[in-house]
Structures are given as structure tokens and as C-alpha cells.
Amino acid sequence: MLKILGKSPSINVRKVLWTCHELGLDFEQEQYGSGFQSVQTAEFKALNPNAMVPVMIDGEFVLWESNVICRYLAAREGREDLLSSDPKRRALAEQWMDWQAGELNNSWRYAFPALARNSPQHQDPALIDAGVSEWNRHMQMLEEQLQRSGDYILGDNFTLVDIPIGLAVNRWSMTPMSRPALPAVTAYYDRLNQREGYRLYGRNGLV
């Protein structure tokens, strides 16, 4: 059976769990990460030398990096509705997934641990303000994309890209900070909440 290593509160693990739900896949989950089984052991690092979660084990095949795991599973199941095999359509999905993993994630690197986790190492007011501003700037980019695309990131239909970005929208919405009014993002947030997978792994009280 498919095995997922990683703690349930992790936003990156939740991407994979939600993907499995959308695909109707059975899986076993083992809780690894801070507060759970250690990722610093030789055994875990043999699976992922980065010592990070999630890790997916599919028989003899081991894979890390959450967005790649999600793409692998959708492709393995032949779910063209979630991840198209058309090169241009797939490239657009990967573009936005990579933007989430890189640009959007990096925009909250300081503000999120400061405001949501009360991290003692992230308490510089100027850096918090700069981080909030940068985070909101990236969310404005998402607003503009949704104004162009419609209900979801790539158009009228839910696709794989909406999983990582949907989790990111939840994090932005739940972090105690000033936010601009982004009506398309708000409507998107509520629309995703109609999906059981999002209620289980996205908008489920976790940031």
C-alpha cells in the first residue's frame, strides 16, 4: 500500500493527503517531524537526505518534494482532469505549483512564524511589516489570476494546482495580520470549502 511519511499538521504533508483523497487512494500514514518520529535518523535520511516531510513510498519507489509527489500520483492514476498530459496545459499547472513552492512560500518566511507561531527568532517589527507587505503583494497576484481565470486557478474546473494554492490561501486567511480585500480570492476560498478534501486537509483549523 502507498505510504506517506509526515505529520498531519504539516502544510506540505496535507497537500499529499488531500491529493490522495481526490484520487480515492488508500494509504498508510506514519507521523514524522517535529513532535513526532525524528527525521534526523539515518534511516529517514536514506529516504530523504533533506530530512524533511513528506516522503512517499510506492512499493520500491521513494519520492520527496510535496508538489512533485502530488503530480506523480495524479499522473500515475491517469487523472487528466487534475493534471493534463497536454504539454502547454501541464506547463501552466506546474508554473503555478512552482510559483507557490518558491515565490509565494518565500514571501511568508518571516511574517508567518512571527505572527502565527510567535517565534522568538522572528520578532523584528520592520521585518514583520516587510514580510506582511510582500505576502500580500503575492496574494494580489493570485487575485489577478483568479479574476482572469474564473472559478479556479486554471479556469472553470478544479485541477491539481488548486491543492497547494488552496492550502496557501488558508494559511494567508488564518494568519493574524492586516490583509487587503481580495474578493476573487475570498470567493475561491469559499468555493474550495465545498470539497470534502479541503475541509479535511485544508480549511480544517490548521495553518
CSV table of C-alpha atoms in Angstrom, one decimal:
chain,number,residue,atom,x,y,z
A,1,MET,CA,0.0,0.0,0.0
A,2,LEU,CA,1.0,3.6,-0.6
A,3,LYS,CA,2.8,5.0,2.4
A,4,ILE,CA,3.1,8.7,3.4
A,5,LEU,CA,5.7,9.7,6.0
A,6,GLY,CA,5.0,13.1,7.6
A,7,LYS,CA,3.0,14.7,10.4
A,8,SER,CA,-0.6,15.7,9.7
A,9,PRO,CA,-0.2,19.4,10.8
A,10,SER,CA,2.4,20.0,8.1
A,11,ILE,CA,1.1,22.1,5.2
A,12,ASN,CA,3.2,20.1,2.8
A,13,VAL,CA,2.0,16.8,4.1
A,14,ARG,CA,-1.6,18.0,3.8
A,15,LYS,CA,-1.1,18.6,0.1
A,16,VAL,CA,-0.3,15.0,-0.4
A,17,LEU,CA,-3.1,13.8,1.9
A,18,TRP,CA,-5.7,16.0,0.0
A,19,THR,CA,-4.4,14.7,-3.3
A,20,CYS,CA,-4.8,11.1,-2.2
A,21,HIS,CA,-8.4,12.0,-1.1
A,22,GLU,CA,-9.2,13.5,-4.5
A,23,LEU,CA,-7.7,10.4,-6.2
A,24,GLY,CA,-9.6,8.0,-3.9
A,25,LEU,CA,-6.3,6.3,-2.9
A,26,ASP,CA,-5.8,4.2,0.2
A,27,PHE,CA,-2.6,4.9,2.0
A,28,GLU,CA,-0.9,4.4,5.3
A,29,GLN,CA,0.5,7.4,7.1
A,30,GLU,CA,3.3,7.5,9.6
A,31,GLN,CA,3.8,10.6,11.7
A,32,TYR,CA,7.3,12.1,11.2
A,33,GLY,CA,8.5,15.6,12.0
A,34,SER,CA,8.8,17.9,15.0
A,35,GLY,CA,6.9,16.4,17.9
A,36,PHE,CA,6.7,13.0,16.2
A,37,GLN,CA,9.1,10.5,14.9
A,38,SER,CA,12.5,12.0,14.1
A,39,VAL,CA,13.5,12.9,10.6
A,40,GLN,CA,17.2,13.1,11.7
A,41,THR,CA,17.8,9.4,11.8
A,42,ALA,CA,20.0,7.6,9.3
A,43,GLU,CA,17.0,5.5,8.2
A,44,PHE,CA,14.9,8.6,7.4
A,45,LYS,CA,17.7,10.4,5.7
A,46,ALA,CA,18.2,7.4,3.5
A,47,LEU,CA,14.7,8.1,2.2
A,48,ASN,CA,15.1,11.9,2.0
A,49,PRO,CA,18.6,13.4,2.6
A,50,ASN,CA,16.9,16.8,3.2
A,51,ALA,CA,15.4,15.3,6.4
A,52,MET,CA,12.1,16.9,5.6
A,53,VAL,CA,8.5,15.7,5.2
A,54,PRO,CA,6.6,14.4,3.3
A,55,VAL,CA,8.1,11.3,1.8
A,56,MET,CA,6.1,8.9,-0.3
A,57,ILE,CA,6.8,5.2,-0.7
A,58,ASP,CA,5.1,3.4,-3.5
A,59,GLY,CA,6.4,-0.1,-3.4
A,60,GLU,CA,10.1,0.2,-4.1
A,61,PHE,CA,9.8,3.8,-5.4
A,62,VAL,CA,10.6,6.6,-3.0
A,63,LEU,CA,9.8,10.3,-3.7
A,64,TRP,CA,10.1,13.6,-1.8
A,65,GLU,CA,9.1,17.2,-2.5
A,66,SER,CA,5.4,17.6,-1.9
A,67,ASN,CA,4.3,19.2,-5.2
A,68,VAL,CA,6.2,16.5,-7.2
A,69,ILE,CA,4.5,13.8,-5.1
A,70,CYS,CA,1.1,15.3,-6.0
A,71,ARG,CA,2.0,15.4,-9.7
A,72,TYR,CA,3.3,11.8,-9.6
A,73,LEU,CA,0.1,10.5,-8.0
A,74,ALA,CA,-2.2,12.3,-10.4
A,75,ALA,CA,-0.2,11.1,-13.4
A,76,ARG,CA,0.0,7.6,-12.0
A,77,GLU,CA,-3.8,7.4,-11.8
A,78,GLY,CA,-4.2,8.9,-15.2
A,79,ARG,CA,-6.3,11.8,-13.9
A,80,GLU,CA,-6.3,14.1,-16.9
A,81,ASP,CA,-8.9,16.2,-15.2
A,82,LEU,CA,-6.4,17.1,-12.4
A,83,LEU,CA,-3.2,17.1,-14.4
A,84,SER,CA,-3.3,17.3,-18.2
A,85,SER,CA,-0.9,15.4,-20.4
A,86,ASP,CA,-1.1,18.3,-22.9
A,87,PRO,CA,2.3,19.9,-22.7
A,88,LYS,CA,1.0,23.5,-22.6
A,89,ARG,CA,-1.8,22.8,-20.1
A,90,ARG,CA,0.6,20.8,-17.9
A,91,ALA,CA,3.2,23.5,-18.0
A,92,LEU,CA,0.7,26.1,-16.8
A,93,ALA,CA,-0.2,23.8,-13.8
A,94,GLU,CA,3.5,23.3,-13.0
A,95,GLN,CA,4.2,27.0,-13.4
A,96,TRP,CA,1.6,27.9,-10.7
A,97,MET,CA,2.6,25.0,-8.4
A,98,ASP,CA,6.3,26.0,-8.7
A,99,TRP,CA,5.3,29.6,-8.0
A,100,GLN,CA,3.5,28.5,-4.8
A,101,ALA,CA,6.5,26.4,-3.7
A,102,GLY,CA,9.0,29.2,-4.4
A,103,GLU,CA,7.8,32.7,-4.7
A,104,LEU,CA,4.6,32.6,-2.5
A,105,ASN,CA,6.2,30.4,0.2
A,106,ASN,CA,9.2,32.7,0.4
A,107,SER,CA,7.0,35.7,0.8
A,108,TRP,CA,5.8,34.5,4.2
A,109,ARG,CA,9.1,33.1,5.5
A,110,TYR,CA,9.4,35.8,8.2
A,111,ALA,CA,5.9,37.0,8.8
A,112,PHE,CA,4.3,33.6,9.3
A,113,PRO,CA,6.5,32.3,12.1
A,114,ALA,CA,6.3,35.7,13.7
A,115,LEU,CA,2.6,36.1,13.6
A,116,ALA,CA,1.2,32.6,13.7
A,117,ARG,CA,3.9,30.8,15.7
A,118,ASN,CA,5.1,33.7,17.9
A,119,SER,CA,8.6,32.6,17.1
A,120,PRO,CA,11.2,34.3,19.4
A,121,GLN,CA,13.6,34.4,16.4
A,122,HIS,CA,11.1,36.4,14.2
A,123,GLN,CA,10.2,39.4,16.2
A,124,ASP,CA,11.8,42.4,14.3
A,125,PRO,CA,8.9,44.8,13.7
A,126,ALA,CA,10.4,46.1,10.5
A,127,LEU,CA,10.9,42.6,9.1
A,128,ILE,CA,7.4,41.6,10.1
A,129,ASP,CA,5.9,44.6,8.3
A,130,ALA,CA,8.0,44.0,5.2
A,131,GLY,CA,7.0,40.3,5.2
A,132,VAL,CA,3.3,41.1,5.5
A,133,SER,CA,3.6,43.5,2.6
A,134,GLU,CA,5.4,41.0,0.4
A,135,TRP,CA,3.0,38.2,1.3
A,136,ASN,CA,0.0,40.5,0.4
A,137,ARG,CA,1.7,41.5,-2.8
A,138,HIS,CA,1.9,37.9,-3.9
A,139,MET,CA,-1.7,37.3,-2.9
A,140,GLN,CA,-2.6,40.2,-5.1
A,141,MET,CA,-1.0,38.3,-8.0
A,142,LEU,CA,-3.3,35.4,-7.2
A,143,GLU,CA,-6.3,37.8,-7.1
A,144,GLU,CA,-5.5,39.0,-10.6
A,145,GLN,CA,-5.1,35.5,-11.9
A,146,LEU,CA,-8.5,34.4,-10.5
A,147,GLN,CA,-10.1,37.5,-12.0
A,148,ARG,CA,-8.8,36.3,-15.4
A,149,SER,CA,-9.3,32.5,-15.0
A,150,GLY,CA,-12.7,32.2,-13.2
A,151,ASP,CA,-13.6,29.7,-10.5
A,152,TYR,CA,-10.2,28.1,-10.2
A,153,ILE,CA,-6.5,28.9,-11.0
A,154,LEU,CA,-6.6,27.4,-14.5
A,155,GLY,CA,-10.2,28.0,-15.4
A,156,ASP,CA,-13.7,26.8,-14.6
A,157,ASN,CA,-12.6,23.4,-13.3
A,158,PHE,CA,-10.7,22.2,-10.2
A,159,THR,CA,-7.2,20.9,-11.0
A,160,LEU,CA,-4.2,19.7,-9.1
A,161,VAL,CA,-2.7,23.2,-8.9
A,162,ASP,CA,-5.7,24.2,-6.6
A,163,ILE,CA,-4.4,21.9,-3.9
A,164,PRO,CA,-1.1,23.7,-3.0
A,165,ILE,CA,-2.6,27.1,-3.7
A,166,GLY,CA,-5.7,26.3,-1.7
A,167,LEU,CA,-3.7,25.4,1.3
A,168,ALA,CA,-1.7,28.6,0.9
A,169,VAL,CA,-4.9,30.7,0.8
A,170,ASN,CA,-6.0,29.0,4.0
A,171,ARG,CA,-2.7,30.0,5.7
A,172,TRP,CA,-2.9,33.6,4.5
A,173,SER,CA,-6.5,33.9,5.6
A,174,MET,CA,-5.9,32.4,9.1
A,175,THR,CA,-2.7,34.3,10.0
A,176,PRO,CA,-3.5,37.3,12.3
A,177,MET,CA,-2.3,40.2,10.2
A,178,SER,CA,-3.6,43.0,8.0
A,179,ARG,CA,-4.9,41.9,4.6
A,180,PRO,CA,-6.3,43.7,1.7
A,181,ALA,CA,-9.8,42.9,0.4
A,182,LEU,CA,-9.3,40.3,-2.4
A,183,PRO,CA,-12.8,39.3,-3.5
A,184,ALA,CA,-11.8,36.8,-6.1
A,185,VAL,CA,-9.5,35.0,-3.5
A,186,THR,CA,-12.3,35.1,-0.9
A,187,ALA,CA,-14.8,33.5,-3.4
A,188,TYR,CA,-12.2,30.9,-4.3
A,189,TYR,CA,-11.6,30.1,-0.6
A,190,ASP,CA,-15.3,29.6,-0.1
A,191,ARG,CA,-15.6,27.5,-3.3
A,192,LEU,CA,-12.8,25.2,-2.3
A,193,ASN,CA,-14.6,24.7,1.1
A,194,GLN,CA,-17.3,22.8,-0.8
A,195,ARG,CA,-14.9,20.0,-1.4
A,196,GLU,CA,-14.6,17.3,1.3
A,197,GLY,CA,-10.8,17.0,0.8
A,198,TYR,CA,-10.4,20.7,1.5
A,199,ARG,CA,-12.5,20.5,4.7
A,200,LEU,CA,-10.4,17.5,5.8
A,201,TYR,CA,-6.9,18.8,5.0
A,202,GLY,CA,-7.1,22.5,4.0
A,203,ARG,CA,-9.7,24.6,5.8
A,204,ASN,CA,-9.6,22.4,8.9
A,205,GLY,CA,-8.4,24.8,11.6
A,206,LEU,CA,-4.7,24.3,10.8
A,207,VAL,CA,-2.4,26.8,9.3
